[in-house]
Short mmCIF file of C-alpha atoms and ligand atoms in Angstrom, two decimals:
data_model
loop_
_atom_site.label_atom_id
_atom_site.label_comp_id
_atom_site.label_asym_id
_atom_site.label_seq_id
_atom_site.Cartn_x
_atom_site.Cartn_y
_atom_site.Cartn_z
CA UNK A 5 11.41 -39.62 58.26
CA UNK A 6 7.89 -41.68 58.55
CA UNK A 7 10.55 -45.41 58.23
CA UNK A 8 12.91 -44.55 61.11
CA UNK A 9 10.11 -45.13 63.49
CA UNK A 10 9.60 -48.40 62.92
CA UNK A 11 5.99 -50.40 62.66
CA UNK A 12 5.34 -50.54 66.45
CA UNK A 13 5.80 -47.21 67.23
CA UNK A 14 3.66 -46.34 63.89
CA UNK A 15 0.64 -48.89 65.21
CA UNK A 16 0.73 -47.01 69.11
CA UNK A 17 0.35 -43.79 67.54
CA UNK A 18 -2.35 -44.80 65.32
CA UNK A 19 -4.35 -45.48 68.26
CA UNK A 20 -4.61 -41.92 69.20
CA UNK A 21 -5.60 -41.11 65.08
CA UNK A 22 -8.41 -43.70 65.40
CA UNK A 23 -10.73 -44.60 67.46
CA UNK A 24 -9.92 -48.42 68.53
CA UNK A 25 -12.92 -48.63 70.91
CA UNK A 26 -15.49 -48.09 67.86
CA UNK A 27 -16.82 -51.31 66.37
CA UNK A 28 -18.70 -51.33 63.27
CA UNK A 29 -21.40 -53.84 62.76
CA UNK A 30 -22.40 -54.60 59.36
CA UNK A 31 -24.43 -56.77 57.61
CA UNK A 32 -23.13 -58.98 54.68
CA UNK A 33 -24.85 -59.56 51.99
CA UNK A 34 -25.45 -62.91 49.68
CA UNK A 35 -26.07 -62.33 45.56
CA UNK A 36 -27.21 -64.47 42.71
CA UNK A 37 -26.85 -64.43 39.28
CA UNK A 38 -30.05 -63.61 37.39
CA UNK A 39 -28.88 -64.40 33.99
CA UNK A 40 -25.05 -65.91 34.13
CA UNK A 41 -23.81 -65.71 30.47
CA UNK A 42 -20.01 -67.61 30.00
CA UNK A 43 -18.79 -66.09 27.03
CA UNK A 44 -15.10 -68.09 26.20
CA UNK A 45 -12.17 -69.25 28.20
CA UNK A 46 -9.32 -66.81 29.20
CA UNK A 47 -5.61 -67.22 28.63
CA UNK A 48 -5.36 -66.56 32.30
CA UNK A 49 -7.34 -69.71 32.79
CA UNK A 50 -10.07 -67.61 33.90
CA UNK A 51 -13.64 -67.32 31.92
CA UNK A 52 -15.14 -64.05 30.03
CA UNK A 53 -18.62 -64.39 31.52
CA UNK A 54 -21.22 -61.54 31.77
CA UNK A 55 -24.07 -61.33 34.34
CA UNK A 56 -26.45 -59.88 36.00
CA UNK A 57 -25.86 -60.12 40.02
CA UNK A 58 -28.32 -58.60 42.25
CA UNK A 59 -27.36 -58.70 46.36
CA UNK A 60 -29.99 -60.21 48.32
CA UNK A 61 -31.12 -60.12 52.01
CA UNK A 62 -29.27 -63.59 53.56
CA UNK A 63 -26.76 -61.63 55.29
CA UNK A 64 -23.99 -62.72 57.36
CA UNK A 65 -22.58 -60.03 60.26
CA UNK A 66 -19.33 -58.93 60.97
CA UNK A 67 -18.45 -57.24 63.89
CA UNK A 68 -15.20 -54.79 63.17
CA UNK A 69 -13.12 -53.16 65.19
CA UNK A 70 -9.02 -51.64 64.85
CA UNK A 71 -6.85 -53.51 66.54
CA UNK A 72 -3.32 -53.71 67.63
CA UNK A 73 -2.89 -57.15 65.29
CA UNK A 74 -5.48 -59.08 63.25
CA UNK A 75 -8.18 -61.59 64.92
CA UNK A 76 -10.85 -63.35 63.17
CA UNK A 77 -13.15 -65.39 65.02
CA UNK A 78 -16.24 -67.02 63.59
CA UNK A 79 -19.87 -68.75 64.88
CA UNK A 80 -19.35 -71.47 62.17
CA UNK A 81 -16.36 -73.58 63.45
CA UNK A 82 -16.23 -75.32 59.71
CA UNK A 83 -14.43 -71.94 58.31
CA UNK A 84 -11.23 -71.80 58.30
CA UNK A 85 -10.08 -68.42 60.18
CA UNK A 86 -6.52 -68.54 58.98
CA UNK A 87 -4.78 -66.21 56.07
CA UNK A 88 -6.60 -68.64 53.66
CA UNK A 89 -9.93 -66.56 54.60
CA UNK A 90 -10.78 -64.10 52.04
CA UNK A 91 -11.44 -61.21 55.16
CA UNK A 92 -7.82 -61.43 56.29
CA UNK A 93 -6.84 -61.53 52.57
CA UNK A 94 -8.77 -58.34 52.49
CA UNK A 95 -7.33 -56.88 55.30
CA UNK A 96 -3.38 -57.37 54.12
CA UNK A 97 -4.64 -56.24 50.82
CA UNK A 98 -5.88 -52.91 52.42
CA UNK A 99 -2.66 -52.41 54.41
CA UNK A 100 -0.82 -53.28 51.14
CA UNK A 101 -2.32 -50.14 49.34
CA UNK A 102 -2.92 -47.84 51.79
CA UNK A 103 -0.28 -48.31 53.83
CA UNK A 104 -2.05 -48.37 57.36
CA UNK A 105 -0.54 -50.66 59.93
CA UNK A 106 -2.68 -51.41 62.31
CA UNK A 107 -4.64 -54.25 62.85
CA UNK A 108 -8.43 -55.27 62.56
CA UNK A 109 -10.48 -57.55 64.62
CA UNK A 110 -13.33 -58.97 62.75
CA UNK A 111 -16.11 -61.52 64.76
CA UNK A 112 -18.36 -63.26 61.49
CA UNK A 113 -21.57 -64.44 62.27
CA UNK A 114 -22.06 -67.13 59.61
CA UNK A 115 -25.41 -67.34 58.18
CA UNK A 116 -24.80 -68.04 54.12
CA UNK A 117 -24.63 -70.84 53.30
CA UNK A 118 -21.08 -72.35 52.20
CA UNK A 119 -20.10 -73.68 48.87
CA UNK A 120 -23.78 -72.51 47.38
CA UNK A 121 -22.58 -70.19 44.86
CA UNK A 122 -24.15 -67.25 47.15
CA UNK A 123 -20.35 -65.07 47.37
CA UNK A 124 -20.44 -65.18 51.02
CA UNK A 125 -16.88 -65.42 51.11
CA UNK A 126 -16.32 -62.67 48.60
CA UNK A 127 -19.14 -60.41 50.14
CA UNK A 128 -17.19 -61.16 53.39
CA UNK A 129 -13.96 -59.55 52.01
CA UNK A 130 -16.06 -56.63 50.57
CA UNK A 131 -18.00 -55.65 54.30
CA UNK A 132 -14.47 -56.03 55.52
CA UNK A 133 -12.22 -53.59 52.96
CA UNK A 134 -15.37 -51.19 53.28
CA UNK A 135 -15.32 -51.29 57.33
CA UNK A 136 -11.64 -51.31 57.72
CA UNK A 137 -11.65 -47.66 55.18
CA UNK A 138 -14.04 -46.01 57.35
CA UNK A 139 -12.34 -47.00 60.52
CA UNK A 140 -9.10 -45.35 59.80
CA UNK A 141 -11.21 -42.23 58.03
CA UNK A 142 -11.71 -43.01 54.61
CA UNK A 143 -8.53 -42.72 52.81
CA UNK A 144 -9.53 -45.01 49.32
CA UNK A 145 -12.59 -44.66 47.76
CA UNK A 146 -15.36 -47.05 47.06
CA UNK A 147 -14.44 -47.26 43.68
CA UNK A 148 -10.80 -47.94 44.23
CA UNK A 149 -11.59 -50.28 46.95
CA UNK A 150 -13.84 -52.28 44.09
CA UNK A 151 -10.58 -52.02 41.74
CA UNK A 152 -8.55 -53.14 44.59
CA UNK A 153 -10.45 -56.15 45.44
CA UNK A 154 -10.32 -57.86 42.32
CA UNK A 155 -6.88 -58.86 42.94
CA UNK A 156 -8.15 -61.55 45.55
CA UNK A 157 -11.19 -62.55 43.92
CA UNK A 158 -13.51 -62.39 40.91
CA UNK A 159 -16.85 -61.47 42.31
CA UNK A 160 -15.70 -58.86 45.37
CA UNK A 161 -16.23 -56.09 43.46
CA UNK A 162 -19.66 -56.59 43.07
CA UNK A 163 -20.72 -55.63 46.37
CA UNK A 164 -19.26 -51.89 45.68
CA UNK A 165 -22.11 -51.48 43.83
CA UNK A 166 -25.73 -50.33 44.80
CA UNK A 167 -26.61 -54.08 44.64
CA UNK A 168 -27.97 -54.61 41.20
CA UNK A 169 -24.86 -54.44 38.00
CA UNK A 170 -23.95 -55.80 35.25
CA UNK A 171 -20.66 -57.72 35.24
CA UNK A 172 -18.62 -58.87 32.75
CA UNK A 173 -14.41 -59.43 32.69
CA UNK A 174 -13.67 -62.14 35.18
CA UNK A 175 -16.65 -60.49 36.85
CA UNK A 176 -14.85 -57.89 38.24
CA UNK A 177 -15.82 -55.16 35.65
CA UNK A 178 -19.45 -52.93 36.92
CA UNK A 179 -21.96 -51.69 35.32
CA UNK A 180 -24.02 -50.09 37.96
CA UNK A 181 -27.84 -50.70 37.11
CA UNK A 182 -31.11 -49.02 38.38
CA UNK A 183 -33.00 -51.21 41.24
CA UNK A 184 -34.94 -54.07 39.68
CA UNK A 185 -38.39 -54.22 41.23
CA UNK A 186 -38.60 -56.18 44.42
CA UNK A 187 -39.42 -59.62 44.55
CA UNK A 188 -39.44 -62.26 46.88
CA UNK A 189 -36.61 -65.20 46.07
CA UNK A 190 -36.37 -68.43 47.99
CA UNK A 191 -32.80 -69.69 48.09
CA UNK A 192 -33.06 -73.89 48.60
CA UNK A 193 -29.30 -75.12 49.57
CA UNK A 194 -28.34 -79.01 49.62
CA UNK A 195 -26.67 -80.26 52.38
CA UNK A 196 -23.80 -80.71 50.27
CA UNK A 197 -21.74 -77.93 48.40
CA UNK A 198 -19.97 -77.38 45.27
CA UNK A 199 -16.24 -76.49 44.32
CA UNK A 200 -16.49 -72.87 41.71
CA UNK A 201 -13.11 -74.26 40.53
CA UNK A 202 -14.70 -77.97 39.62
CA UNK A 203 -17.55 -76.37 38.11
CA UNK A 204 -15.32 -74.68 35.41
CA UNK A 205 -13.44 -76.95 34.56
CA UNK A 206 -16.31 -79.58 34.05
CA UNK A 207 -17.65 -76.22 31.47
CA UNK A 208 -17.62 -77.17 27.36
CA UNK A 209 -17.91 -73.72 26.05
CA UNK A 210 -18.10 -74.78 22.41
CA UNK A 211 -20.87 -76.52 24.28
CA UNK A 212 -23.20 -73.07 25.12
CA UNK A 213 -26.02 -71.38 22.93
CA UNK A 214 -24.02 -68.19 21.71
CA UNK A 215 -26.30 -65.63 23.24
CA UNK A 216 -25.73 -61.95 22.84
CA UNK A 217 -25.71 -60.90 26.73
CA UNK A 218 -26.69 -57.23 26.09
CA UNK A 219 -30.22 -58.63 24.68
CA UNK A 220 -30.69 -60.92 27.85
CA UNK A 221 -29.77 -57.83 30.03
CA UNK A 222 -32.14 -55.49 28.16
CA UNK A 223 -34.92 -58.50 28.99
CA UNK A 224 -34.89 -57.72 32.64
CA UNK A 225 -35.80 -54.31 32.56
CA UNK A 226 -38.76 -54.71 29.64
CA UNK A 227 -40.79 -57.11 32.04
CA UNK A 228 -39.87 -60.15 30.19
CA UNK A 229 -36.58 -62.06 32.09
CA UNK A 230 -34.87 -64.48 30.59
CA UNK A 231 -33.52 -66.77 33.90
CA UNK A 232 -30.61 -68.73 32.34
CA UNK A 233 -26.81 -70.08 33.94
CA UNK A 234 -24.45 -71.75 31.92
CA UNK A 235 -22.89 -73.27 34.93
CA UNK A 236 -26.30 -75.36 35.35
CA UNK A 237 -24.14 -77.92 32.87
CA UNK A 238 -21.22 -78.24 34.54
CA UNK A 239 -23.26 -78.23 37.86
CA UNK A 240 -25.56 -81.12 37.16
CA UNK A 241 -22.39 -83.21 35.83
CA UNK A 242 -20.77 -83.04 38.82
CA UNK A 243 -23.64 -83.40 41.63
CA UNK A 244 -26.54 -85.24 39.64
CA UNK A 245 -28.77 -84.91 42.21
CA UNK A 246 -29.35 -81.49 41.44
CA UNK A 247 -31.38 -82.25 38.42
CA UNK A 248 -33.89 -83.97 40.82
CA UNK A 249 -33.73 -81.47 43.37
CA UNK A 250 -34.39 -78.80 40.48
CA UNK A 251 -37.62 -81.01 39.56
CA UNK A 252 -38.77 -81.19 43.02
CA UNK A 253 -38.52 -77.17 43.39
CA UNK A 254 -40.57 -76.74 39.86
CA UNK A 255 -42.63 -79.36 40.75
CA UNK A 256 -43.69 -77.74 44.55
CA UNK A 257 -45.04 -74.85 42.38
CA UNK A 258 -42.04 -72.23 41.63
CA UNK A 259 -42.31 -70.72 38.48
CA UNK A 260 -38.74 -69.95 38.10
CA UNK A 261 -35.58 -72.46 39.62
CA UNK A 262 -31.90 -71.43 38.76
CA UNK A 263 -28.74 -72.36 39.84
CA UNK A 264 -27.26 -69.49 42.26
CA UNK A 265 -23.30 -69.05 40.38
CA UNK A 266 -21.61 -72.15 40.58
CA UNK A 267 -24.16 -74.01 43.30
CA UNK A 268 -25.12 -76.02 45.09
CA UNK A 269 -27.77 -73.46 45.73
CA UNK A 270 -30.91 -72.46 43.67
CA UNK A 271 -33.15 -69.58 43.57
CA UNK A 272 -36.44 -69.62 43.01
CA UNK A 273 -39.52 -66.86 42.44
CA UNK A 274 -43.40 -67.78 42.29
CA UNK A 275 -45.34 -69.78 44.84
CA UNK A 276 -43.55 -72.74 45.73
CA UNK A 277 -44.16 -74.39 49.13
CA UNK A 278 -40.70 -76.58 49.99
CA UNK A 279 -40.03 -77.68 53.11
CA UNK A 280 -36.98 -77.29 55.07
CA UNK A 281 -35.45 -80.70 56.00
CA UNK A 282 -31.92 -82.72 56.90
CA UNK A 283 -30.98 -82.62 53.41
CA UNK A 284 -31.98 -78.96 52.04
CA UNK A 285 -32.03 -75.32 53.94
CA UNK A 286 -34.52 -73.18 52.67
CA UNK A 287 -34.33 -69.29 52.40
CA UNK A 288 -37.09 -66.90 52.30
CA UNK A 289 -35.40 -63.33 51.73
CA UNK A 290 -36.11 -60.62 49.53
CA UNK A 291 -33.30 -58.06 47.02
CA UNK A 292 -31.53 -55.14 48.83
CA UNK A 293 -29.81 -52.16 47.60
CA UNK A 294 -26.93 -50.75 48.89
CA UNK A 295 -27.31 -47.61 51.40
CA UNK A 296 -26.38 -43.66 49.59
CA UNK A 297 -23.18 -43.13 51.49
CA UNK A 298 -23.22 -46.56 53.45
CA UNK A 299 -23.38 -50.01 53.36
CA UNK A 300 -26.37 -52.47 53.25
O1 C5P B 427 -11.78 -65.35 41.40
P1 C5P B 427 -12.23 -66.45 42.30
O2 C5P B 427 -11.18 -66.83 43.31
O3 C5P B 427 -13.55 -66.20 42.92
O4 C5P B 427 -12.44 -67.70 41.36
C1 C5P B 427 -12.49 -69.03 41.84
C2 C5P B 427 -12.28 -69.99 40.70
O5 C5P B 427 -13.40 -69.95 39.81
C3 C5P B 427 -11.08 -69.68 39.81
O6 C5P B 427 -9.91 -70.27 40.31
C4 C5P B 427 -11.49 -70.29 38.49
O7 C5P B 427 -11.30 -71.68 38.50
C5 C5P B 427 -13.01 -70.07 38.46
N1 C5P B 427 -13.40 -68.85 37.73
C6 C5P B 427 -13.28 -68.81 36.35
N2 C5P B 427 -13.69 -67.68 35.68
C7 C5P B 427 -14.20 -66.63 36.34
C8 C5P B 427 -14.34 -66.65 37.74
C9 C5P B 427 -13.93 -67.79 38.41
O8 C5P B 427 -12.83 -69.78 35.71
N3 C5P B 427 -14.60 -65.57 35.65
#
């Protein structure tokens, strides 16, 4: 009955279901990876890693609203705002599974940085599949949405969670974890970014000290973490100023300098004193937690 009507008769009369005039504006949040554990490579190509990822406050905004066909328009005129962006990716992956057919207008105001190993782009797609449920009334829930969402990128799910998990799989596999106690993290970006894919593949696995990820976890909640990414390799290999720019950040008085993912950005705790320049954006933010019933 529903298919004889065809899509354009479907998308006018979903304008009287929902509300096309109501915009949601959300923030979106950055995370890093407090311990990043690579545990073997994948047939898939893909690595078995396990982590702990905690969502911090360096948010980018994204203005959503229905729509009678998709627009996405962004402050930073370096993203591309084609299908290749993870948000529209998310929004024909919603459609796919729900089978809604309207459209979604999304405005991003940019303000992670790129290529850092922060999952902008993946937090992006998360605020978006979240925004565009509750828009047309809620018909997936948040943990389907976070099932969903691995099927256009590792780290998406993440951001279905309260904003501290441990994740293991490709990453998109949760283990929701109590809040860690605050703390304020500096994030220190270099001008220029790094490729996730080039980072991998620079990665020797037989390379890595073969430690037992449950016991690193476990270190985090006894007052005693253990910082550690095995992408910091793979990381320095292919940008070598990094190393320097690691011994700069120690050196300025941070107790604690890590590699955010993949890079090019690090975070750092303690009592440093950096200073912004040409070369190097510096961050000072803080964790956040997810909202009960909302977003962040
Ligand atoms: O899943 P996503 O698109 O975020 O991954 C980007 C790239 O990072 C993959 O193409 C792959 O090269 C690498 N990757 C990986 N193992 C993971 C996650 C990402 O090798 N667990």
């Amino acid at each position: 009955m529903v298919g004889s009507y065809g899509p354009t008769f479907l998308t006018f009369i979903s304008f009287f279901r929902w509300n096309k005039n109501s915009m949601l504006t959300l923030k979106s949040p950055a995370k890093v990876n407090l311990f990043l554990r690579i545990l073997h490579k994948r047939t898939d190509g893909y690595h078995e890693l396990a982590s702990l990822f905690q969502a911090i406050d360096l948010c980018d905004t994204l203005k959503i609203q229905l729509d009678d066909s998709d627009h996405l328009t962004c402050s930073n005129p370096d993203l591309p705002t084609d299908r290749s962006n993870l948000i529209l990716k998310a929004v024909d992956l919603f459609r796919k599974k729900t089978g809604v057919s309207i459209g979604l207008n999304v405005h991003l105001d940019k303000k992670i940085p790129m290529q850092a190993g922060l999952g902008g782009g993946s937090s992006n797609a998360a605020t978006t599949l979240w925004a565009f449920n509750k828009l047309v009334g809620s018909p997936a829930s948040e943990s389907q949405l976070a099932q969903w969402a691995s099927e256009i990128g590792s780290d998406i799910s993440f951001f279905f969670s309260q904003g501290t998990a441990y994740c293991s799989g490709r990453g998109e596999k949760l283990r929701p974890l109590d809040p860690l106690p605050q703390m304020k993290i500096t994030i220190a970006k270099p001008a220029e970014g790094l490729s996730t894919p080039e980072v991998y593949s620079r990665l020797k696995v037989d390379h890595l000290q073969k430690r037992d990820p449950e016991l690193i976890l476990r270190s985090f909640f006894e007052g005693k973490p253990e910082y550690f990414n095995d992408l910091e390799g793979p990381a320095f290999e292919a940008m070598p100023k990094l190393i320097l720019l690691k011994q700069s950040l120690m050196s300025s008085g941070y107790d604690t300098v890590l590699l955010c993912g993949s890079g090019s950005s690090f975070f750092c705790f303690g009592n440093g004193s950096i200073m912004q320049n040409s070369d190097l954006s510096v961050f000072s933010t803080n964790f956040i937690q997810k909202k009960e019933n909302g977003w962040y």
